[in-house]
Short mmCIF file of C-alpha atoms and ligand atoms in Angstrom, two decimals:
data_model
loop_
_atom_site.label_atom_id
_atom_site.label_comp_id
_atom_site.label_asym_id
_atom_site.label_seq_id
_atom_site.Cartn_x
_atom_site.Cartn_y
_atom_site.Cartn_z
CA UNK F 1 193.42 127.10 252.78
CA UNK F 2 190.14 127.30 251.24
CA UNK F 3 187.24 126.58 253.92
CA UNK F 4 186.08 123.04 253.14
CA UNK F 5 183.41 120.75 254.79
CA UNK F 6 186.42 118.12 254.92
CA UNK F 7 188.71 120.60 256.68
CA UNK F 8 185.87 121.52 259.25
CA UNK F 9 185.21 117.44 259.84
CA UNK F 10 188.77 117.18 260.43
CA UNK F 11 188.97 120.00 262.84
CA UNK F 12 185.82 118.30 264.51
CA UNK F 13 188.28 115.53 265.31
CA UNK F 14 189.63 117.65 268.31
CA UNK F 15 185.85 117.10 270.16
CA UNK F 16 185.51 114.44 272.47
CA UNK F 17 182.36 112.97 273.10
CA UNK F 18 181.77 113.84 276.90
CA UNK F 19 183.38 111.29 279.15
CA UNK F 20 184.74 109.70 276.35
CA UNK F 21 187.91 108.77 274.93
CA UNK F 22 186.73 109.44 271.57
CA UNK F 23 186.02 112.05 269.20
CA UNK F 24 182.51 112.84 267.87
CA UNK F 25 183.19 112.64 264.12
CA UNK F 26 184.96 108.94 264.80
CA UNK F 27 181.51 108.33 266.56
CA UNK F 28 179.28 109.07 263.42
CA UNK F 29 177.70 112.05 265.58
CA UNK F 30 178.47 114.48 263.13
CA UNK F 31 175.14 114.31 260.62
CA UNK F 32 176.07 117.19 258.16
CA UNK F 33 178.02 120.12 257.96
CA UNK F 34 177.45 123.01 255.53
CA UNK F 35 179.25 125.97 254.45
CA UNK F 36 177.44 129.48 253.98
CA UNK F 37 180.14 132.46 253.30
CA UNK F 38 181.28 132.26 256.83
CA UNK F 39 178.76 130.84 258.33
CA UNK F 40 179.07 127.02 259.34
CA UNK F 41 175.63 124.90 260.09
CA UNK F 42 176.62 121.52 262.09
CA UNK F 43 174.09 118.76 262.48
CA UNK F 44 174.89 116.78 265.48
CA UNK F 45 173.07 113.62 266.70
CA UNK F 46 174.57 113.12 269.78
CA UNK F 47 172.38 110.01 270.67
CA UNK F 48 171.68 111.34 274.39
CA UNK F 49 169.11 113.88 275.45
CA UNK F 50 171.10 115.18 278.95
CA UNK F 51 171.12 118.76 278.62
CA UNK F 52 174.58 118.79 280.36
CA UNK F 53 176.15 116.95 277.33
CA UNK F 54 174.44 118.56 274.78
CA UNK F 55 175.65 121.94 276.10
CA UNK F 56 179.34 120.93 276.47
CA UNK F 57 179.18 119.27 273.26
CA UNK F 58 177.89 122.57 271.77
CA UNK F 59 180.31 124.67 273.69
CA UNK F 60 183.74 122.14 272.54
CA UNK F 61 181.83 122.58 268.72
CA UNK F 62 181.63 126.38 268.71
CA UNK F 63 184.74 126.43 269.77
CA UNK F 64 187.00 124.64 267.90
CA UNK F 65 184.90 125.85 264.76
CA UNK F 66 185.14 128.99 265.70
CA UNK F 67 189.02 128.59 266.02
CA UNK F 68 188.98 127.94 262.29
CA UNK F 69 190.28 130.66 260.11
CA UNK F 70 187.35 132.11 258.06
CA UNK F 71 184.62 130.62 260.14
CA UNK F 72 182.36 133.57 260.94
CA UNK F 73 179.46 132.00 262.57
CA UNK F 74 178.48 128.67 264.02
CA UNK F 75 175.18 127.30 263.88
CA UNK F 76 174.62 123.91 265.47
CA UNK F 77 171.85 121.65 265.39
CA UNK F 78 171.35 118.89 268.04
CA UNK F 79 169.35 116.50 266.05
CA UNK F 80 166.99 113.30 267.64
CA UNK F 81 166.44 112.73 264.08
CA UNK F 82 168.87 112.82 260.93
CA UNK F 83 170.51 111.33 258.14
CA UNK F 84 173.00 109.86 260.18
CA UNK F 85 173.43 106.55 262.18
CA UNK F 86 171.91 107.30 266.08
CA UNK F 87 175.31 105.62 268.04
CA UNK F 88 172.90 104.17 270.42
CA UNK F 89 170.14 103.20 268.03
CA UNK F 90 171.25 99.40 268.37
CA UNK F 91 170.98 99.25 271.66
CA UNK F 92 168.58 96.59 273.24
CA UNK F 93 168.13 94.51 275.76
CA UNK F 94 170.10 90.65 275.29
CA UNK F 95 167.32 87.98 275.17
CA UNK F 96 167.56 85.99 278.26
CA UNK F 97 169.78 88.60 280.25
CA UNK F 98 168.36 89.91 283.40
CA UNK F 99 171.55 92.41 284.05
CA UNK F 100 174.63 93.43 282.79
CA UNK F 101 176.98 94.37 285.46
CA UNK F 102 180.37 96.44 283.87
CA UNK F 103 183.38 95.95 286.46
CA UNK F 104 185.83 98.88 285.10
CA UNK F 105 188.71 100.44 286.61
CA UNK F 106 190.49 103.78 285.46
CA UNK F 107 194.23 101.85 284.98
CA UNK F 108 195.28 98.48 284.47
CA UNK F 109 196.78 96.06 286.91
CA UNK F 110 194.58 97.30 289.46
CA UNK F 111 193.04 93.64 289.94
CA UNK F 112 189.65 94.57 287.87
CA UNK F 113 189.98 90.69 286.34
CA UNK F 114 190.29 89.43 289.64
CA UNK F 115 187.21 90.94 291.31
CA UNK F 116 184.82 90.30 288.23
CA UNK F 117 186.07 86.82 288.13
CA UNK F 118 185.69 86.40 291.65
CA UNK F 119 182.25 88.48 291.83
CA UNK F 120 181.16 86.48 289.05
CA UNK F 121 181.49 83.28 291.10
CA UNK F 122 180.27 84.53 293.83
CA UNK F 123 177.15 85.45 291.88
CA UNK F 124 176.72 81.85 290.68
CA UNK F 125 175.14 81.25 294.22
CA UNK F 126 172.72 83.82 293.69
CA UNK F 127 171.98 82.69 289.90
CA UNK F 128 172.92 81.79 286.47
CA UNK F 129 175.72 83.91 285.75
CA UNK F 130 177.81 85.08 282.63
CA UNK F 131 181.22 86.73 282.06
CA UNK F 132 182.55 88.38 279.25
CA UNK F 133 185.94 89.59 279.26
CA UNK F 134 185.72 92.81 277.09
CA UNK F 135 189.51 93.38 277.04
CA UNK F 136 190.30 92.28 273.83
CA UNK F 137 194.28 93.49 274.07
CA UNK F 138 194.77 91.60 277.59
CA UNK F 139 192.34 88.86 277.93
CA UNK F 140 192.84 87.32 281.64
CA UNK F 141 189.82 84.52 281.47
CA UNK F 142 191.76 81.62 279.88
CA UNK F 143 194.62 81.73 282.59
CA UNK F 144 192.58 82.94 285.51
CA UNK F 145 190.11 79.76 284.55
CA UNK F 146 192.79 77.49 283.55
CA UNK F 147 191.09 76.67 280.15
CA UNK F 148 192.10 77.53 276.55
CA UNK F 149 189.08 75.64 275.18
CA UNK F 150 187.87 76.96 271.98
CA UNK F 151 183.93 78.12 272.04
CA UNK F 152 182.42 76.64 269.27
CA UNK F 153 179.57 77.74 266.66
CA UNK F 154 176.70 76.20 266.02
CA UNK F 155 175.28 76.00 262.52
CA UNK F 156 173.52 79.16 263.02
CA UNK F 157 176.73 80.81 263.65
CA UNK F 158 176.04 81.30 267.25
CA UNK F 159 178.80 81.00 269.63
CA UNK F 160 178.57 78.76 272.80
CA UNK F 161 180.41 79.85 275.79
CA UNK F 162 182.48 77.75 277.38
CA UNK F 163 181.60 76.56 281.11
CA UNK F 164 183.70 76.41 283.89
CA UNK F 165 182.75 76.23 287.88
CA UNK F 166 179.03 76.81 286.49
CA UNK F 167 179.30 79.92 284.81
CA UNK F 168 179.92 80.94 281.10
CA UNK F 169 182.75 82.68 279.68
CA UNK F 170 183.96 84.28 276.71
CA UNK F 171 186.90 85.97 275.82
CA UNK F 172 189.32 86.79 273.26
CA UNK F 173 192.09 84.66 274.88
CA UNK F 174 190.04 81.53 273.90
CA UNK F 175 190.19 82.41 269.94
CA UNK F 176 194.04 83.35 269.96
CA UNK F 177 196.41 80.60 269.37
CA UNK F 178 199.25 82.02 271.32
CA UNK F 179 199.95 84.75 274.57
CA UNK F 180 201.32 87.35 271.77
CA UNK F 181 200.63 90.79 271.84
CA UNK F 182 197.45 91.76 269.87
CA UNK F 183 197.03 94.90 268.37
CA UNK F 184 193.55 95.59 267.35
CA UNK F 185 192.49 98.90 265.59
CA UNK F 186 189.45 100.43 267.53
CA UNK F 187 186.83 99.52 264.93
CA UNK F 188 187.88 95.97 265.07
CA UNK F 189 187.55 96.19 269.36
CA UNK F 190 184.25 97.77 268.80
CA UNK F 191 183.23 94.62 266.76
CA UNK F 192 184.69 92.18 268.74
CA UNK F 193 182.64 93.45 271.82
CA UNK F 194 179.56 93.61 270.06
CA UNK F 195 179.97 90.22 268.85
CA UNK F 196 180.64 89.02 272.26
CA UNK F 197 177.63 90.78 273.49
CA UNK F 198 175.02 89.66 270.66
CA UNK F 199 176.45 86.35 268.84
CA UNK F 200 176.87 84.39 271.83
CA UNK F 201 174.40 82.30 273.52
CA UNK F 202 174.36 83.91 277.02
CA UNK F 203 170.92 83.29 278.03
CA UNK F 204 169.15 82.13 280.19
CA UNK F 205 171.58 84.56 282.82
CA UNK F 206 170.43 86.56 285.93
CA UNK F 207 173.76 88.37 285.81
CA UNK F 208 175.97 89.39 282.83
CA UNK F 209 179.63 90.32 284.43
CA UNK F 210 181.51 92.14 282.08
CA UNK F 211 185.50 92.68 282.52
CA UNK F 212 186.48 95.97 281.00
CA UNK F 213 189.55 97.04 279.64
CA UNK F 214 190.92 100.24 281.80
CA UNK F 215 190.06 103.49 280.81
CA UNK F 216 187.26 105.06 279.00
CA UNK F 217 187.59 103.92 275.21
CA UNK F 218 186.23 101.69 272.39
CA UNK F 219 184.78 98.90 274.77
CA UNK F 220 183.28 100.88 277.27
CA UNK F 221 181.86 103.19 274.68
CA UNK F 222 180.57 99.56 272.84
CA UNK F 223 179.16 98.17 276.04
CA UNK F 224 176.72 101.13 276.66
CA UNK F 225 175.73 101.56 273.07
CA UNK F 226 175.03 97.86 272.48
CA UNK F 227 172.94 97.49 275.91
CA UNK F 228 171.56 98.51 278.59
CA UNK F 229 173.72 98.12 281.64
CA UNK F 230 171.84 97.97 285.16
CA UNK F 231 175.28 99.41 286.59
CA UNK F 232 178.64 99.42 287.03
CA UNK F 233 181.37 98.29 289.68
CA UNK F 234 184.51 100.21 290.30
CA UNK F 235 187.58 98.80 291.06
CA UNK F 236 190.60 100.85 292.23
CA UNK F 237 193.86 100.47 294.76
CA UNK F 238 193.65 103.15 297.35
CA UNK F 239 196.36 105.01 295.74
CA UNK F 240 195.53 109.07 295.01
CA UNK F 241 196.70 108.72 291.57
CA UNK F 242 194.19 105.86 291.09
CA UNK F 243 191.77 108.03 292.62
CA UNK F 244 191.98 110.57 290.63
CA UNK F 245 191.30 108.45 287.23
CA UNK F 246 188.41 107.16 288.79
CA UNK F 247 186.57 110.28 288.87
CA UNK F 248 187.07 110.23 285.34
CA UNK F 249 185.67 106.85 285.12
CA UNK F 250 182.49 107.76 287.29
CA UNK F 251 182.06 110.79 284.43
CA UNK F 252 181.97 108.37 281.89
CA UNK F 253 179.20 106.26 282.92
CA UNK F 254 177.41 109.08 284.39
CA UNK F 255 177.03 110.92 280.95
CA UNK F 256 175.76 107.57 279.31
CA UNK F 257 173.18 107.30 282.75
CA UNK F 258 174.85 103.88 283.84
CA UNK F 259 174.34 103.63 287.56
CA UNK F 260 177.72 103.42 289.45
CA UNK F 261 177.08 100.77 292.09
CA UNK F 262 179.73 101.30 294.25
CA UNK F 263 183.65 100.96 294.54
CA UNK F 264 185.58 98.01 295.05
CA UNK F 265 188.84 98.79 297.03
CA UNK F 266 191.70 96.07 296.02
CA UNK F 267 194.78 95.65 297.33
CA UNK F 268 193.84 97.79 300.33
CA UNK F 269 196.58 96.37 302.67
CA UNK F 270 199.01 93.80 303.18
CA UNK F 271 197.84 90.76 305.58
CA UNK F 272 200.90 89.07 306.77
CA UNK F 273 200.70 85.50 306.30
CA UNK F 274 202.55 84.80 309.47
CA UNK F 275 201.39 87.29 312.27
CA UNK F 276 198.12 88.43 310.60
CA UNK F 277 198.70 91.89 311.27
CA UNK F 278 197.67 94.35 308.23
CA UNK F 279 199.83 96.71 306.39
CA UNK F 280 198.29 99.39 304.23
CA UNK F 281 200.82 99.24 301.31
CA UNK F 282 199.29 101.09 299.08
CA UNK F 283 197.80 103.62 302.15
CA UNK F 284 194.22 103.71 303.50
CA UNK F 285 190.66 105.87 303.43
CA UNK F 286 191.03 106.90 299.73
CA UNK F 287 188.28 105.13 298.43
CA UNK F 288 185.94 105.78 301.22
CA UNK F 289 186.79 109.48 300.23
CA UNK F 290 186.05 108.42 296.83
CA UNK F 291 182.79 106.87 297.35
CA UNK F 292 181.73 109.92 299.90
CA UNK F 293 182.66 112.57 297.08
CA UNK F 294 180.56 110.41 294.45
CA UNK F 295 177.90 109.48 296.64
CA UNK F 296 178.43 105.72 296.02
CA UNK F 297 179.12 103.11 298.91
CA UNK F 298 182.48 101.03 299.25
CA UNK F 299 181.17 97.68 298.45
CA UNK F 300 184.37 95.73 299.33
CA UNK F 301 187.79 96.22 300.65
CA UNK F 302 190.05 93.05 299.41
CA UNK F 303 193.47 92.75 300.81
CA UNK F 304 196.20 92.15 299.12
CA UNK F 305 196.84 88.25 299.88
CA UNK F 306 199.26 85.92 298.06
CA UNK F 307 196.30 83.31 297.55
CA UNK F 308 194.57 85.67 295.41
CA UNK F 309 197.34 85.88 292.80
CA UNK F 310 197.88 82.32 293.06
CA UNK F 311 194.49 81.05 292.79
CA UNK F 312 194.53 83.45 289.41
CA UNK F 313 197.19 82.26 288.31
CA UNK F 314 196.63 78.77 288.33
CA UNK F 315 193.29 78.78 287.40
CA UNK F 316 191.59 78.21 290.22
CA UNK F 317 189.78 81.59 291.75
CA UNK F 318 189.80 81.85 295.40
CA UNK F 319 186.21 82.20 295.77
CA UNK F 320 186.11 78.25 294.19
CA UNK F 321 189.59 77.24 295.36
CA UNK F 322 189.17 78.31 299.07
CA UNK F 323 185.49 79.41 300.05
CA UNK F 324 185.94 79.71 303.59
CA UNK F 325 189.24 82.31 303.28
CA UNK F 326 188.20 85.69 304.29
CA UNK F 327 188.49 87.21 300.93
CA UNK F 328 186.14 84.81 299.30
CA UNK F 329 183.66 86.02 302.21
CA UNK F 330 184.40 89.53 300.87
CA UNK F 331 183.60 88.27 297.62
CA UNK F 332 180.35 86.85 298.47
CA UNK F 333 179.57 89.77 300.37
CA UNK F 334 179.98 92.04 297.41
CA UNK F 335 177.87 89.42 295.20
CA UNK F 336 175.01 90.26 297.69
CA UNK F 337 175.31 93.77 297.78
CA UNK F 338 175.80 93.66 294.09
CA UNK F 339 172.62 91.73 293.82
CA UNK F 340 170.45 93.39 295.96
CA UNK F 341 171.79 96.83 294.38
CA UNK F 342 170.60 95.61 290.64
CA UNK F 343 167.44 94.13 292.07
CA UNK F 344 166.68 97.78 293.19
CA UNK F 345 167.71 99.34 290.06
CA UNK F 346 165.93 97.11 287.60
CA UNK F 347 166.37 96.45 284.28
CA UNK F 348 166.80 99.55 282.56
CA UNK F 349 164.33 99.90 279.38
CA UNK F 350 165.68 98.38 276.25
CA UNK F 351 166.05 101.66 273.98
CA UNK F 352 166.00 103.96 276.82
CA UNK F 353 167.68 107.37 275.88
CA UNK F 354 170.94 107.59 277.07
N1 ADP Q 401 193.99 90.93 296.23
C1 ADP Q 401 195.05 90.84 295.37
N2 ADP Q 401 195.74 89.75 296.28
C2 ADP Q 401 196.59 89.78 295.54
N3 ADP Q 401 197.30 89.82 294.47
C3 ADP Q 401 196.20 90.07 293.77
C4 ADP Q 401 194.89 90.83 294.34
N4 ADP Q 401 194.22 91.43 292.93
C5 ADP Q 401 195.02 91.51 291.83
N5 ADP Q 401 196.21 90.62 292.31
C6 ADP Q 401 197.30 90.49 291.49
O1 ADP Q 401 197.62 91.09 290.80
C7 ADP Q 401 197.70 91.12 288.98
C8 ADP Q 401 196.61 92.04 288.17
O2 ADP Q 401 195.62 91.86 288.60
P1 ADP Q 401 194.34 91.58 287.39
O3 ADP Q 401 193.01 91.45 288.01
O4 ADP Q 401 194.76 91.20 286.19
O5 ADP Q 401 194.34 93.44 287.28
P2 ADP Q 401 193.55 94.05 286.02
O6 ADP Q 401 192.35 93.10 285.39
O7 ADP Q 401 193.07 95.01 286.96
O8 ADP Q 401 194.91 94.59 285.13
C9 ADP Q 401 197.20 89.53 288.96
O9 ADP Q 401 198.41 88.89 289.04
C10 ADP Q 401 196.29 89.37 289.93
O10 ADP Q 401 196.70 87.91 290.71
MG1 MG Q 402 192.29 92.74 283.10
#
């Protein structure tokens, strides 16, 4: 097979941007590739100047290209300028939005949306709140808020968020007519998340909570590329496997210099409604160990209680449905910790390097 730029570009699809589940070709980071005899010159524009990320990228590119038949020498230039598009070039603060707080998890079903919704509602006591459902495959907000209201657009093509319980909401679920499974391709996901950030009238908002889908994919990347995220809250169950994956999620945020505010352990025990005793269904102490390993605080521990699920299914999240429930108090404590933490961190200057 002839040594062509196309073939080598294709080979580079095996190189992922460190921490993310996406390759550098798809992310537009390979800006130039030239072959001269057995020497390959690659220009990369990784949109970051973190030395460990650059080192890792260079090593991966060298390894992948070096393994291609006919390639002798690999020369890599890491550019902060170049012909290609800087993947972080669009990053700018959202007008009128104080802090963007991401709620993330490694796995689905750990209660990320439940935490995002109740955190957002608890934060509403401390400021103006928006809640962006970035899980376009499995939007949760219509059910959790019991509304299918369609957001309307203004003449200027701006989207007005839906208002419920004093907070502003946007979700792909508000734009779909039925709850049939949706298959969006990666670029579409990125486009939707981008629109939900940029084309929705969020301001004035003190806290924009973003409910991310599980994992380290397109929505996560779009978020950090588009806006300065003040920090992320990571939701996990106490199980060991969940905790292992959480390490990956933490690494992803570290790669793009987004502080992890802390960990929320959800379903951290079952409180027997009859006798009040707590049974650690999924084990215990895992999130403590995790928080310690990564040097981030354990911000809340939410037990498995039927009222949480019922509230979510009926459109009345526990924080508003039963404000004096011990779990609601946990969520208010979480909101206070998050607010204190983001105030301490301040706003990441728009356009700051990743
Ligand atoms: N602490 C909890 N107690 C009881 N049920 C919970 C709790 N947290 C989440 N659930 C339920 O578990 C299911 C999954 O939660 P969800 O927030 O949708 O997870 P994710 O967004 O991570 O996929 C939902 O039915 C939700 O009501
Ligand atoms: Mg969810």
